[in-house]
Structures are given as C-alpha cells and as structure tokens.
C-alpha cells in the first residue's frame, strides 16, 4: 500500500477515535506492544534475502549439500520464507508439509542438523541480524529438531 494512503487511513482512524474517546495515547505506538520478530527482522524482503543466502550456503556446504541434489530449490526457498514469516508472527501461511512427514526416512543425523543451523547463522550474520533476534529465531526452529533428526 502507498504510504500516503496509510497516512490518510491513520488520520481517519484517529479522527474516529477522537470522536469516540479522544485519540491521545490510544492511537500512539505506546499501546501497541513490542514489535513482532517478523517486523524486527525486517519483514518479508529481509527474510527472503536471508533464506536466499542460507540456501546458497547449504549448496556450498559439502557436509549436507548432496541431500538437496534432487530438490526443487525455488520451491524449497518459497516454503522456507513462508515458514519463517509465519513462525515469527508475519502475515504468511505456510503451505508445505509438516516437518515430520517432510523429513521422515531421510535418516538425518545430529551433525547434519548442526551443519544446517550453522549455515543459517552464517546467513543471519551476513545480514548483521542482532544476536537477540538470531536467538529468538533459533528458539523457534529448535523444537522442530525432534521431528527432523532420526539418527542421534
Ligand atoms: C530447523 C531445521 C529445518 C527446517 C526448518 C526445515 C524445513 C524444511 C522445509 C519447510 C522443507 C520443504 C517442505 C515441503 O516441500 O513441503 C524442507 C525440505 C527438505 N529438507 Fe528440511 N528443514 C530443516 C532441516 C533439515 C536438515 C538438517 C536436512 C538435511 C541435512 C534437511 C533436508 C531437507 C530436504 C532434502 C528437503 C527437500 C525434500 C524434497 O526434495 O522434497 N532439512 N525442509
């Protein structure tokens, strides 16, 4: 949406609030709570850039890249963007398979999981994502490990 349309809408919204109860703090940022991780990461463009870099890192990573030899990479990237966007509070719907059905039978081991997380962290560092946001994101992905790793 164009910025001036947003400003116009905000003005109309505040006007209605003033009529109802007075705009004051009700319309300010103070009452809106902390920004979602999605917003703090920089929204969909930033998440897309991190996923591109991350998948590029995986492709160069001799520890795990053969795993993705027959994978439709653009489709995988799309699913990863939607998954991260949705998990961090963004306006996306993840339409891929659940983590257990996706990875079942791949016999993925612990070291491979660690390798993939390292490739993600490297991508986050490339874009200078702060430690707090990195930890929050990894905290959302960590619980998926038990559905993905089959070999300790
Ligand atoms: C937190 C860690 C991980 C997450 C969030 C994740 C997420 C995903 C997602 C969203 C997909 C696409 C699902 C779909 O197409 O419906 C996928 C596919 C895939 N994942 Fe993972 N994954 C993780 C770890 C791993 C690891 C450690 C490996 C192996 C080293 C791996 C190997 C694969 C492969 C090979 C595919 C593609 C399967 C195909 O070609 O159909 N994943 N993953």
mmCIF file of C-alpha atoms and ligand atoms in Angstrom:
data_model
loop_
_atom_site.group_PDB
_atom_site.id
_atom_site.type_symbol
_atom_site.label_atom_id
_atom_site.label_comp_id
_atom_site.label_asym_id
_atom_site.label_seq_id
_atom_site.Cartn_x
_atom_site.Cartn_y
_atom_site.Cartn_z
ATOM 1 C CA UNK A 1 0.000 0.000 0.000
ATOM 2 C CA UNK A 2 1.219 3.512 -0.832
ATOM 3 C CA UNK A 3 2.448 5.483 2.201
ATOM 4 C CA UNK A 4 0.106 8.365 1.696
ATOM 5 C CA UNK A 5 -2.878 6.003 1.649
ATOM 6 C CA UNK A 6 -1.683 4.642 5.001
ATOM 7 C CA UNK A 7 -1.286 8.173 6.407
ATOM 8 C CA UNK A 8 -4.770 9.059 5.164
ATOM 9 C CA UNK A 9 -6.218 5.916 6.754
ATOM 10 C CA UNK A 10 -4.386 6.632 10.021
ATOM 11 C CA UNK A 11 -5.852 10.150 10.023
ATOM 12 C CA UNK A 12 -9.370 8.808 9.513
ATOM 13 C CA UNK A 13 -8.770 6.194 12.241
ATOM 14 C CA UNK A 14 -7.537 8.802 14.754
ATOM 15 C CA UNK A 15 -10.395 11.108 13.834
ATOM 16 C CA UNK A 16 -12.874 8.368 14.682
ATOM 17 C CA UNK A 17 -11.037 7.649 17.952
ATOM 18 C CA UNK A 18 -11.151 11.346 18.922
ATOM 19 C CA UNK A 19 -14.881 11.342 18.302
ATOM 20 C CA UNK A 20 -15.304 8.215 20.401
ATOM 21 C CA UNK A 21 -12.929 8.738 23.334
ATOM 22 C CA UNK A 22 -10.125 11.128 22.391
ATOM 23 C CA UNK A 23 -7.132 9.984 20.361
ATOM 24 C CA UNK A 24 -4.277 10.768 22.807
ATOM 25 C CA UNK A 25 -2.219 7.706 23.682
ATOM 26 C CA UNK A 26 -4.775 5.292 22.250
ATOM 27 C CA UNK A 27 -3.531 5.935 18.741
ATOM 28 C CA UNK A 28 0.177 6.162 19.565
ATOM 29 C CA UNK A 29 2.811 3.448 19.342
ATOM 30 C CA UNK A 30 2.967 3.271 23.168
ATOM 31 C CA UNK A 31 -0.016 0.942 23.459
ATOM 32 C CA UNK A 32 0.859 -1.396 20.613
ATOM 33 C CA UNK A 33 3.257 -3.673 22.480
ATOM 34 C CA UNK A 34 6.655 -4.842 21.249
ATOM 35 C CA UNK A 35 7.200 -5.372 17.533
ATOM 36 C CA UNK A 36 6.942 -8.971 16.320
ATOM 37 C CA UNK A 37 10.111 -10.860 15.469
ATOM 38 C CA UNK A 38 8.900 -10.708 11.867
ATOM 39 C CA UNK A 39 8.954 -6.891 11.956
ATOM 40 C CA UNK A 40 12.256 -6.717 13.818
ATOM 41 C CA UNK A 41 13.866 -8.980 11.217
ATOM 42 C CA UNK A 42 12.742 -6.517 8.548
ATOM 43 C CA UNK A 43 9.657 -8.273 7.184
ATOM 44 C CA UNK A 44 9.362 -10.443 4.105
ATOM 45 C CA UNK A 45 12.079 -8.761 1.978
ATOM 46 C CA UNK A 46 14.682 -9.301 4.730
ATOM 47 C CA UNK A 47 13.519 -12.872 5.397
ATOM 48 C CA UNK A 48 13.678 -13.641 1.673
ATOM 49 C CA UNK A 49 17.231 -12.278 1.494
ATOM 50 C CA UNK A 50 18.318 -14.378 4.488
ATOM 51 C CA UNK A 51 16.704 -17.535 3.040
ATOM 52 C CA UNK A 52 18.424 -16.945 -0.339
ATOM 53 C CA UNK A 53 21.780 -16.582 1.400
ATOM 54 C CA UNK A 54 21.094 -19.560 3.680
ATOM 55 C CA UNK A 55 20.180 -21.900 0.809
ATOM 56 C CA UNK A 56 23.280 -20.647 -1.049
ATOM 57 C CA UNK A 57 25.369 -21.577 1.991
ATOM 58 C CA UNK A 58 23.766 -25.041 2.124
ATOM 59 C CA UNK A 59 24.518 -25.536 -1.582
ATOM 60 C CA UNK A 60 28.218 -24.873 -0.868
ATOM 61 C CA UNK A 61 28.290 -26.997 2.285
ATOM 62 C CA UNK A 62 29.872 -30.368 1.474
ATOM 63 C CA UNK A 63 28.516 -31.792 4.755
ATOM 64 C CA UNK A 64 24.893 -31.661 3.578
ATOM 65 C CA UNK A 65 24.536 -30.373 0.005
ATOM 66 C CA UNK A 66 24.091 -33.818 -1.529
ATOM 67 C CA UNK A 67 20.893 -34.143 0.472
ATOM 68 C CA UNK A 68 19.349 -31.490 -1.791
ATOM 69 C CA UNK A 69 20.571 -32.917 -5.125
ATOM 70 C CA UNK A 70 17.059 -33.612 -6.457
ATOM 71 C CA UNK A 71 15.190 -30.868 -4.590
ATOM 72 C CA UNK A 72 13.209 -28.141 -6.367
ATOM 73 C CA UNK A 73 15.220 -25.264 -4.841
ATOM 74 C CA UNK A 74 12.933 -22.304 -5.750
ATOM 75 C CA UNK A 75 10.005 -24.223 -4.221
ATOM 76 C CA UNK A 76 12.020 -25.038 -1.091
ATOM 77 C CA UNK A 77 13.001 -21.356 -0.729
ATOM 78 C CA UNK A 78 9.358 -20.301 -1.014
ATOM 79 C CA UNK A 79 8.346 -22.771 1.679
ATOM 80 C CA UNK A 80 11.166 -21.659 3.970
ATOM 81 C CA UNK A 81 10.232 -17.981 3.576
ATOM 82 C CA UNK A 82 6.583 -18.727 4.391
ATOM 83 C CA UNK A 83 7.566 -20.954 7.304
ATOM 84 C CA UNK A 84 9.855 -18.318 8.881
ATOM 85 C CA UNK A 85 7.409 -15.482 8.098
ATOM 86 C CA UNK A 86 4.535 -17.327 9.730
ATOM 87 C CA UNK A 87 6.535 -18.623 12.736
ATOM 88 C CA UNK A 88 7.813 -15.116 13.544
ATOM 89 C CA UNK A 89 4.366 -13.511 13.526
ATOM 90 C CA UNK A 90 4.225 -12.338 9.920
ATOM 91 C CA UNK A 91 1.230 -12.338 7.572
ATOM 92 C CA UNK A 92 2.098 -15.560 5.710
ATOM 93 C CA UNK A 93 0.614 -19.027 5.576
ATOM 94 C CA UNK A 94 2.953 -21.999 5.392
ATOM 95 C CA UNK A 95 1.517 -24.418 2.844
ATOM 96 C CA UNK A 96 4.325 -27.007 2.815
ATOM 97 C CA UNK A 97 4.286 -30.374 4.536
ATOM 98 C CA UNK A 98 4.824 -30.697 8.276
ATOM 99 C CA UNK A 99 8.407 -31.264 9.423
ATOM 100 C CA UNK A 100 7.926 -34.911 10.376
ATOM 101 C CA UNK A 101 6.394 -36.041 7.062
ATOM 102 C CA UNK A 102 8.886 -33.922 5.089
ATOM 103 C CA UNK A 103 11.989 -35.458 6.641
ATOM 104 C CA UNK A 104 10.788 -38.959 7.565
ATOM 105 C CA UNK A 105 13.038 -41.727 6.258
ATOM 106 C CA UNK A 106 15.874 -39.326 5.333
ATOM 107 C CA UNK A 107 17.878 -40.642 8.283
ATOM 108 C CA UNK A 108 19.138 -37.120 9.036
ATOM 109 C CA UNK A 109 21.679 -37.121 11.858
ATOM 110 C CA UNK A 110 22.556 -34.633 14.576
ATOM 111 C CA UNK A 111 25.710 -33.383 12.813
ATOM 112 C CA UNK A 112 23.717 -32.625 9.666
ATOM 113 C CA UNK A 113 21.169 -30.666 11.678
ATOM 114 C CA UNK A 114 24.001 -28.680 13.295
ATOM 115 C CA UNK A 115 25.552 -28.048 9.859
ATOM 116 C CA UNK A 116 22.284 -26.639 8.550
ATOM 117 C CA UNK A 117 21.859 -24.396 11.616
ATOM 118 C CA UNK A 118 25.449 -23.134 11.131
ATOM 119 C CA UNK A 119 24.615 -22.276 7.506
ATOM 120 C CA UNK A 120 21.581 -20.342 8.725
ATOM 121 C CA UNK A 121 23.576 -18.486 11.387
ATOM 122 C CA UNK A 122 26.193 -17.562 8.761
ATOM 123 C CA UNK A 123 23.390 -16.099 6.612
ATOM 124 C CA UNK A 124 21.995 -14.156 9.594
ATOM 125 C CA UNK A 125 25.489 -12.803 10.298
ATOM 126 C CA UNK A 126 25.924 -11.770 6.667
ATOM 127 C CA UNK A 127 22.880 -9.528 7.089
ATOM 128 C CA UNK A 128 24.003 -8.396 10.562
ATOM 129 C CA UNK A 129 20.867 -9.681 12.286
ATOM 130 C CA UNK A 130 21.389 -8.868 16.003
ATOM 131 C CA UNK A 131 22.094 -11.682 18.486
ATOM 132 C CA UNK A 132 18.725 -11.261 20.226
ATOM 133 C CA UNK A 133 16.731 -11.788 17.020
ATOM 134 C CA UNK A 134 19.016 -14.669 15.971
ATOM 135 C CA UNK A 135 18.397 -16.412 19.296
ATOM 136 C CA UNK A 136 14.649 -15.892 19.042
ATOM 137 C CA UNK A 137 14.583 -17.359 15.539
ATOM 138 C CA UNK A 138 16.721 -20.356 16.513
ATOM 139 C CA UNK A 139 14.463 -20.796 19.550
ATOM 140 C CA UNK A 140 11.505 -21.206 17.180
ATOM 141 C CA UNK A 141 13.331 -23.715 14.947
ATOM 142 C CA UNK A 142 14.985 -25.723 17.751
ATOM 143 C CA UNK A 143 11.838 -27.614 18.816
ATOM 144 C CA UNK A 144 11.496 -28.916 15.229
ATOM 145 C CA UNK A 145 14.690 -30.921 15.665
ATOM 146 C CA UNK A 146 12.960 -33.943 17.183
ATOM 147 C CA UNK A 147 10.728 -34.201 14.087
ATOM 148 C CA UNK A 148 13.692 -33.915 11.688
ATOM 149 C CA UNK A 149 16.638 -35.814 13.211
ATOM 150 C CA UNK A 150 16.247 -39.601 13.160
ATOM 151 C CA UNK A 151 19.845 -40.632 13.918
ATOM 152 C CA UNK A 152 21.392 -39.174 17.091
HETATM 153 C C1 LIG B 1 15.222 -26.497 11.612
HETATM 154 C C2 LIG B 1 15.686 -27.212 10.589
HETATM 155 C C3 LIG B 1 14.927 -27.458 9.308
HETATM 156 C C4 LIG B 1 13.807 -26.828 8.821
HETATM 157 C C5 LIG B 1 13.031 -25.647 9.438
HETATM 158 C C6 LIG B 1 13.489 -27.450 7.552
HETATM 159 C C7 LIG B 1 12.433 -27.061 6.743
HETATM 160 C C8 LIG B 1 12.121 -27.670 5.553
HETATM 161 C C9 LIG B 1 11.003 -27.280 4.714
HETATM 162 C C10 LIG B 1 9.997 -26.175 5.021
HETATM 163 C C11 LIG B 1 11.013 -28.077 3.634
HETATM 164 C C12 LIG B 1 10.004 -28.055 2.457
HETATM 165 C C13 LIG B 1 8.790 -28.912 2.796
HETATM 166 C C14 LIG B 1 7.896 -29.131 1.604
HETATM 167 O O1 LIG B 1 8.358 -29.094 0.452
HETATM 168 O O2 LIG B 1 6.676 -29.386 1.784
HETATM 169 C C15 LIG B 1 12.168 -28.947 3.764
HETATM 170 C C16 LIG B 1 12.544 -29.869 2.824
HETATM 171 C C17 LIG B 1 13.725 -30.571 2.889
HETATM 172 N N1 LIG B 1 14.582 -30.658 3.932
HETATM 173 FE FE1 LIG B 1 14.448 -29.620 5.660
HETATM 174 N N2 LIG B 1 14.391 -28.441 7.300
HETATM 175 C C18 LIG B 1 15.282 -28.474 8.347
HETATM 176 C C19 LIG B 1 16.349 -29.326 8.482
HETATM 177 C C20 LIG B 1 16.823 -30.155 7.503
HETATM 178 C C21 LIG B 1 18.075 -30.889 7.551
HETATM 179 C C22 LIG B 1 19.044 -30.886 8.738
HETATM 180 C C23 LIG B 1 18.195 -31.550 6.376
HETATM 181 C C24 LIG B 1 19.317 -32.426 5.887
HETATM 182 C C25 LIG B 1 20.567 -32.127 6.056
HETATM 183 C C26 LIG B 1 17.006 -31.253 5.581
HETATM 184 C C27 LIG B 1 16.757 -31.748 4.337
HETATM 185 C C28 LIG B 1 15.652 -31.445 3.585
HETATM 186 C C29 LIG B 1 15.454 -31.911 2.216
HETATM 187 C C30 LIG B 1 16.411 -32.807 1.417
HETATM 188 C C31 LIG B 1 14.251 -31.362 1.784
HETATM 189 C C32 LIG B 1 13.615 -31.481 0.404
HETATM 190 C C33 LIG B 1 12.768 -32.667 0.277
HETATM 191 C C34 LIG B 1 12.268 -32.746 -1.145
HETATM 192 O O3 LIG B 1 13.066 -32.573 -2.082
HETATM 193 O O4 LIG B 1 11.068 -32.957 -1.325
HETATM 194 N N3 LIG B 1 16.207 -30.399 6.303
HETATM 195 N N4 LIG B 1 12.800 -28.678 4.934
#
